[in-house]
Amino acid sequence: MAVRDAQRSRVYDAEGLVRGMFDRADEFGARTVELHGSHLTLPIERRFASVESVQTYVDRVLALNWVLAHWDRAKVAVTVRARSGAKAAHYETDGAVLAVPLHAGGTAWALRELVVLHELAHHLEPAIGDVAPHGPEFCARYLDLVDGVIGPEAALLLRTTMYSCGVRIA
C-alpha cells in the first residue's frame, strides 16, 4: 500500500511562491528581498533552453563529490526527456527518467533549476521503506540540493516558505 502524499500541495504552494520571487528578481533586476525582517540577496537561478541542456546539468549535479558522498542513488544515471503537456515535470522511478515539459503557451516554466532539483530529490530517494513522495525526508533532500547547488540564500528562502505553508521537514 502506497504512503499518502499528505503535504504535496503545500510543497507545490511553497515552490510556486519561491519561483515567483525569483521571477520578479529576474524581471526587475532587484535581487534583494525582505524575508521576515532580514534582507536576503537571491542568487541567480539557472534556466535551460533544451532537454540536452537539462541533461548536461543533471549529469553535472549527480557527479558533484558531495552529492556522490551523500546519496548512493547519485551513482544511478538519470535520463532527461521532453514531456507532453505543460502542467508538471515528473520523475519516473522505473528507468530513472526525469520528464520536463518544454515551451508551451509562450513559457518554459519547468526549464529552471528549482524544478530540476525537485525532480532530482525524488531520484535520490533511498529505496528503503515506504515514505511519502513529498514527505519530510524528500523536503530535507530537496533543501540540501538547493543549498549546495543554487546557494544557502535560496535554501533559506525555500525552507522558510515551506514552513510558512505548513510543510514538515526532516
PDB file of C-alpha atoms in Angstrom:
ATOM      1  CA  MET A   1       0.000   0.000   0.000  1.00  0.00           C
ATOM      2  CA  ALA A   2       1.406   3.383  -1.011  1.00  0.00           C
ATOM      3  CA  VAL A   3       2.011   6.049   1.593  1.00  0.00           C
ATOM      4  CA  ARG A   4      -0.335   9.026   1.357  1.00  0.00           C
ATOM      5  CA  ASP A   5       1.360  12.149  -0.039  1.00  0.00           C
ATOM      6  CA  ALA A   6      -0.249  14.446   2.532  1.00  0.00           C
ATOM      7  CA  GLN A   7       1.862  17.552   2.017  1.00  0.00           C
ATOM      8  CA  ARG A   8       2.249  17.539  -1.763  1.00  0.00           C
ATOM      9  CA  SER A   9       0.049  20.595  -2.346  1.00  0.00           C
ATOM     10  CA  ARG A  10       1.820  22.521   0.440  1.00  0.00           C
ATOM     11  CA  VAL A  11       5.225  21.756  -1.113  1.00  0.00           C
ATOM     12  CA  TYR A  12       3.953  22.907  -4.521  1.00  0.00           C
ATOM     13  CA  ASP A  13       2.464  26.064  -2.975  1.00  0.00           C
ATOM     14  CA  ALA A  14       5.790  26.932  -1.335  1.00  0.00           C
ATOM     15  CA  GLU A  15       7.699  26.268  -4.550  1.00  0.00           C
ATOM     16  CA  GLY A  16       5.302  28.441  -6.527  1.00  0.00           C
ATOM     17  CA  LEU A  17       5.868  31.350  -4.149  1.00  0.00           C
ATOM     18  CA  VAL A  18       9.653  30.960  -4.306  1.00  0.00           C
ATOM     19  CA  ARG A  19       9.691  30.647  -8.101  1.00  0.00           C
ATOM     20  CA  GLY A  20       7.602  33.826  -8.230  1.00  0.00           C
ATOM     21  CA  MET A  21      10.182  35.663  -6.125  1.00  0.00           C
ATOM     22  CA  PHE A  22      12.982  34.513  -8.422  1.00  0.00           C
ATOM     23  CA  ASP A  23      10.915  35.536 -11.469  1.00  0.00           C
ATOM     24  CA  ARG A  24      10.337  39.027 -10.070  1.00  0.00           C
ATOM     25  CA  ALA A  25      14.026  39.359  -9.185  1.00  0.00           C
ATOM     26  CA  ASP A  26      14.919  38.477 -12.780  1.00  0.00           C
ATOM     27  CA  GLU A  27      12.241  40.730 -14.261  1.00  0.00           C
ATOM     28  CA  PHE A  28      13.018  43.822 -12.216  1.00  0.00           C
ATOM     29  CA  GLY A  29      16.731  43.251 -11.601  1.00  0.00           C
ATOM     30  CA  ALA A  30      16.252  43.651  -7.843  1.00  0.00           C
ATOM     31  CA  ARG A  31      17.907  40.613  -6.272  1.00  0.00           C
ATOM     32  CA  THR A  32      17.387  41.714  -2.654  1.00  0.00           C
ATOM     33  CA  VAL A  33      14.189  40.616  -0.921  1.00  0.00           C
ATOM     34  CA  GLU A  34      12.936  41.070   2.605  1.00  0.00           C
ATOM     35  CA  LEU A  35      12.374  37.822   4.478  1.00  0.00           C
ATOM     36  CA  HIS A  36      10.878  38.134   7.963  1.00  0.00           C
ATOM     37  CA  GLY A  37      12.675  41.424   8.570  1.00  0.00           C
ATOM     38  CA  SER A  38      16.033  40.391   7.093  1.00  0.00           C
ATOM     39  CA  HIS A  39      17.374  41.384   3.705  1.00  0.00           C
ATOM     40  CA  LEU A  40      18.395  38.471   1.531  1.00  0.00           C
ATOM     41  CA  THR A  41      20.174  38.647  -1.825  1.00  0.00           C
ATOM     42  CA  LEU A  42      18.871  35.973  -4.166  1.00  0.00           C
ATOM     43  CA  PRO A  43      21.434  34.095  -6.258  1.00  0.00           C
ATOM     44  CA  ILE A  44      20.893  33.564  -9.971  1.00  0.00           C
ATOM     45  CA  GLU A  45      18.691  30.569 -10.786  1.00  0.00           C
ATOM     46  CA  ARG A  46      19.827  28.783 -13.928  1.00  0.00           C
ATOM     47  CA  ARG A  47      17.345  28.426 -16.806  1.00  0.00           C
ATOM     48  CA  PHE A  48      17.568  25.868 -19.582  1.00  0.00           C
ATOM     49  CA  ALA A  49      16.866  26.023 -23.304  1.00  0.00           C
ATOM     50  CA  SER A  50      16.502  22.354 -24.178  1.00  0.00           C
ATOM     51  CA  VAL A  51      16.308  18.777 -22.957  1.00  0.00           C
ATOM     52  CA  GLU A  52      20.019  18.476 -23.765  1.00  0.00           C
ATOM     53  CA  SER A  53      20.939  21.398 -21.508  1.00  0.00           C
ATOM     54  CA  VAL A  54      18.876  19.904 -18.667  1.00  0.00           C
ATOM     55  CA  GLN A  55      20.604  16.545 -19.234  1.00  0.00           C
ATOM     56  CA  THR A  56      24.056  18.169 -19.008  1.00  0.00           C
ATOM     57  CA  TYR A  57      23.037  19.946 -15.793  1.00  0.00           C
ATOM     58  CA  VAL A  58      21.616  16.749 -14.228  1.00  0.00           C
ATOM     59  CA  ASP A  59      24.776  14.813 -15.111  1.00  0.00           C
ATOM     60  CA  ARG A  60      26.952  17.510 -13.537  1.00  0.00           C
ATOM     61  CA  VAL A  61      24.907  17.738 -10.341  1.00  0.00           C
ATOM     62  CA  LEU A  62      24.954  13.960  -9.873  1.00  0.00           C
ATOM     63  CA  ALA A  63      28.748  13.961 -10.424  1.00  0.00           C
ATOM     64  CA  LEU A  64      29.439  16.506  -7.657  1.00  0.00           C
ATOM     65  CA  ASN A  65      31.661  14.947  -4.981  1.00  0.00           C
ATOM     66  CA  TRP A  66      29.412  15.961  -2.088  1.00  0.00           C
ATOM     67  CA  VAL A  67      26.305  14.614  -3.859  1.00  0.00           C
ATOM     68  CA  LEU A  68      28.019  11.279  -4.580  1.00  0.00           C
ATOM     69  CA  ALA A  69      29.214  11.077  -0.965  1.00  0.00           C
ATOM     70  CA  HIS A  70      25.771  11.850   0.469  1.00  0.00           C
ATOM     71  CA  TRP A  71      23.401   9.763  -1.687  1.00  0.00           C
ATOM     72  CA  ASP A  72      24.101   6.290  -3.116  1.00  0.00           C
ATOM     73  CA  ARG A  73      21.486   6.858  -5.843  1.00  0.00           C
ATOM     74  CA  ALA A  74      23.626   9.655  -7.301  1.00  0.00           C
ATOM     75  CA  LYS A  75      25.613   6.871  -8.990  1.00  0.00           C
ATOM     76  CA  VAL A  76      22.489   5.886 -10.979  1.00  0.00           C
ATOM     77  CA  ALA A  77      22.307   7.859 -14.227  1.00  0.00           C
ATOM     78  CA  VAL A  78      19.169   9.861 -14.987  1.00  0.00           C
ATOM     79  CA  THR A  79      17.765  10.251 -18.485  1.00  0.00           C
ATOM     80  CA  VAL A  80      16.010  13.537 -19.248  1.00  0.00           C
ATOM     81  CA  ARG A  81      13.198  13.568 -21.792  1.00  0.00           C
ATOM     82  CA  ALA A  82      10.592  16.026 -23.017  1.00  0.00           C
ATOM     83  CA  ARG A  83       7.152  15.594 -21.504  1.00  0.00           C
ATOM     84  CA  SER A  84       3.969  16.200 -23.410  1.00  0.00           C
ATOM     85  CA  GLY A  85       1.638  18.613 -21.714  1.00  0.00           C
ATOM     86  CA  ALA A  86       2.664  21.660 -19.758  1.00  0.00           C
ATOM     87  CA  LYS A  87       1.285  21.147 -16.272  1.00  0.00           C
ATOM     88  CA  ALA A  88       4.072  19.327 -14.458  1.00  0.00           C
ATOM     89  CA  ALA A  89       7.546  17.910 -14.573  1.00  0.00           C
ATOM     90  CA  HIS A  90       7.890  14.464 -13.047  1.00  0.00           C
ATOM     91  CA  TYR A  91      10.331  11.736 -12.150  1.00  0.00           C
ATOM     92  CA  GLU A  92       9.804   8.130 -13.236  1.00  0.00           C
ATOM     93  CA  THR A  93      11.463   5.679 -10.845  1.00  0.00           C
ATOM     94  CA  ASP A  94      11.356   2.887 -13.413  1.00  0.00           C
ATOM     95  CA  GLY A  95      14.217   3.739 -15.723  1.00  0.00           C
ATOM     96  CA  ALA A  96      15.324   6.812 -13.724  1.00  0.00           C
ATOM     97  CA  VAL A  97      13.718   9.281 -16.125  1.00  0.00           C
ATOM     98  CA  LEU A  98      13.172  12.990 -15.497  1.00  0.00           C
ATOM     99  CA  ALA A  99      10.414  14.324 -17.771  1.00  0.00           C
ATOM    100  CA  VAL A 100      10.131  18.079 -18.285  1.00  0.00           C
ATOM    101  CA  PRO A 101       7.587  19.992 -20.321  1.00  0.00           C
ATOM    102  CA  LEU A 102       9.233  22.259 -22.869  1.00  0.00           C
ATOM    103  CA  HIS A 103       7.945  25.582 -24.157  1.00  0.00           C
ATOM    104  CA  ALA A 104       4.164  25.692 -24.005  1.00  0.00           C
ATOM    105  CA  GLY A 105       1.900  28.700 -24.147  1.00  0.00           C
ATOM    106  CA  GLY A 106       4.886  31.001 -24.568  1.00  0.00           C
ATOM    107  CA  THR A 107       6.538  29.892 -21.325  1.00  0.00           C
ATOM    108  CA  ALA A 108       9.137  27.369 -20.236  1.00  0.00           C
ATOM    109  CA  TRP A 109       8.264  27.343 -16.534  1.00  0.00           C
ATOM    110  CA  ALA A 110       9.782  23.884 -15.925  1.00  0.00           C
ATOM    111  CA  LEU A 111      13.109  24.567 -17.625  1.00  0.00           C
ATOM    112  CA  ARG A 112      14.606  26.016 -14.481  1.00  0.00           C
ATOM    113  CA  GLU A 113      16.941  24.923 -11.721  1.00  0.00           C
ATOM    114  CA  LEU A 114      14.412  24.722  -8.861  1.00  0.00           C
ATOM    115  CA  VAL A 115      12.171  22.360 -10.833  1.00  0.00           C
ATOM    116  CA  VAL A 116      15.050  20.125 -11.934  1.00  0.00           C
ATOM    117  CA  LEU A 117      16.454  19.921  -8.387  1.00  0.00           C
ATOM    118  CA  HIS A 118      12.971  18.980  -7.111  1.00  0.00           C
ATOM    119  CA  GLU A 119      12.896  16.044  -9.532  1.00  0.00           C
ATOM    120  CA  LEU A 120      16.476  15.054  -8.648  1.00  0.00           C
ATOM    121  CA  ALA A 121      15.449  14.960  -4.983  1.00  0.00           C
ATOM    122  CA  HIS A 122      12.927  12.272  -5.996  1.00  0.00           C
ATOM    123  CA  HIS A 123      15.674  10.367  -7.818  1.00  0.00           C
ATOM    124  CA  LEU A 124      17.945  10.406  -4.760  1.00  0.00           C
ATOM    125  CA  GLU A 125      15.288   8.774  -2.538  1.00  0.00           C
ATOM    126  CA  PRO A 126      16.796   5.658  -0.942  1.00  0.00           C
ATOM    127  CA  ALA A 127      14.886   2.546  -1.971  1.00  0.00           C
ATOM    128  CA  ILE A 128      14.194   1.500   1.627  1.00  0.00           C
ATOM    129  CA  GLY A 129      10.879   1.854   3.396  1.00  0.00           C
ATOM    130  CA  ASP A 130       7.636   3.471   2.412  1.00  0.00           C
ATOM    131  CA  VAL A 131       7.802   7.252   2.528  1.00  0.00           C
ATOM    132  CA  ALA A 132       5.517   9.878   1.073  1.00  0.00           C
ATOM    133  CA  PRO A 133       6.822  11.270  -2.234  1.00  0.00           C
ATOM    134  CA  HIS A 134       6.784  14.845  -0.837  1.00  0.00           C
ATOM    135  CA  GLY A 135       7.258  13.933   2.819  1.00  0.00           C
ATOM    136  CA  PRO A 136       9.697  15.411   5.331  1.00  0.00           C
ATOM    137  CA  GLU A 137      12.605  13.289   4.066  1.00  0.00           C
ATOM    138  CA  PHE A 138      12.075  14.445   0.473  1.00  0.00           C
ATOM    139  CA  CYS A 139      11.913  18.086   1.609  1.00  0.00           C
ATOM    140  CA  ALA A 140      15.202  17.772   3.526  1.00  0.00           C
ATOM    141  CA  ARG A 141      16.889  16.233   0.452  1.00  0.00           C
ATOM    142  CA  TYR A 142      15.496  18.943  -1.812  1.00  0.00           C
ATOM    143  CA  LEU A 143      16.689  21.686   0.530  1.00  0.00           C
ATOM    144  CA  ASP A 144      20.157  20.104   0.730  1.00  0.00           C
ATOM    145  CA  LEU A 145      20.370  20.159  -3.073  1.00  0.00           C
ATOM    146  CA  VAL A 146      19.155  23.752  -3.314  1.00  0.00           C
ATOM    147  CA  ASP A 147      21.618  24.816  -0.599  1.00  0.00           C
ATOM    148  CA  GLY A 148      24.595  23.102  -2.205  1.00  0.00           C
ATOM    149  CA  VAL A 149      23.828  23.904  -5.846  1.00  0.00           C
ATOM    150  CA  ILE A 150      21.960  27.235  -6.006  1.00  0.00           C
ATOM    151  CA  GLY A 151      23.122  28.580  -2.646  1.00  0.00           C
ATOM    152  CA  PRO A 152      22.245  28.961   1.028  1.00  0.00           C
ATOM    153  CA  GLU A 153      20.130  32.074   0.408  1.00  0.00           C
ATOM    154  CA  ALA A 154      17.856  30.151  -1.954  1.00  0.00           C
ATOM    155  CA  ALA A 155      17.630  27.286   0.543  1.00  0.00           C
ATOM    156  CA  LEU A 156      16.772  29.682   3.385  1.00  0.00           C
ATOM    157  CA  LEU A 157      14.028  31.278   1.287  1.00  0.00           C
ATOM    158  CA  LEU A 158      12.619  27.877   0.281  1.00  0.00           C
ATOM    159  CA  ARG A 159      12.830  26.459   3.819  1.00  0.00           C
ATOM    160  CA  THR A 160      11.130  29.500   5.354  1.00  0.00           C
ATOM    161  CA  THR A 161       8.416  29.469   2.704  1.00  0.00           C
ATOM    162  CA  MET A 162       7.871  25.737   3.216  1.00  0.00           C
ATOM    163  CA  TYR A 163       7.463  26.264   6.948  1.00  0.00           C
ATOM    164  CA  SER A 164       5.045  29.143   6.294  1.00  0.00           C
ATOM    165  CA  CYS A 165       2.974  26.829   4.072  1.00  0.00           C
ATOM    166  CA  GLY A 166       2.854  24.151   6.778  1.00  0.00           C
ATOM    167  CA  VAL A 167       5.399  21.766   5.231  1.00  0.00           C
ATOM    168  CA  ARG A 168       7.183  19.384   7.592  1.00  0.00           C
ATOM    169  CA  ILE A 169      10.917  18.910   7.003  1.00  0.00           C
ATOM    170  CA  ALA A 170      13.002  16.043   8.405  1.00  0.00           C
TER     171      ALA A 170
END
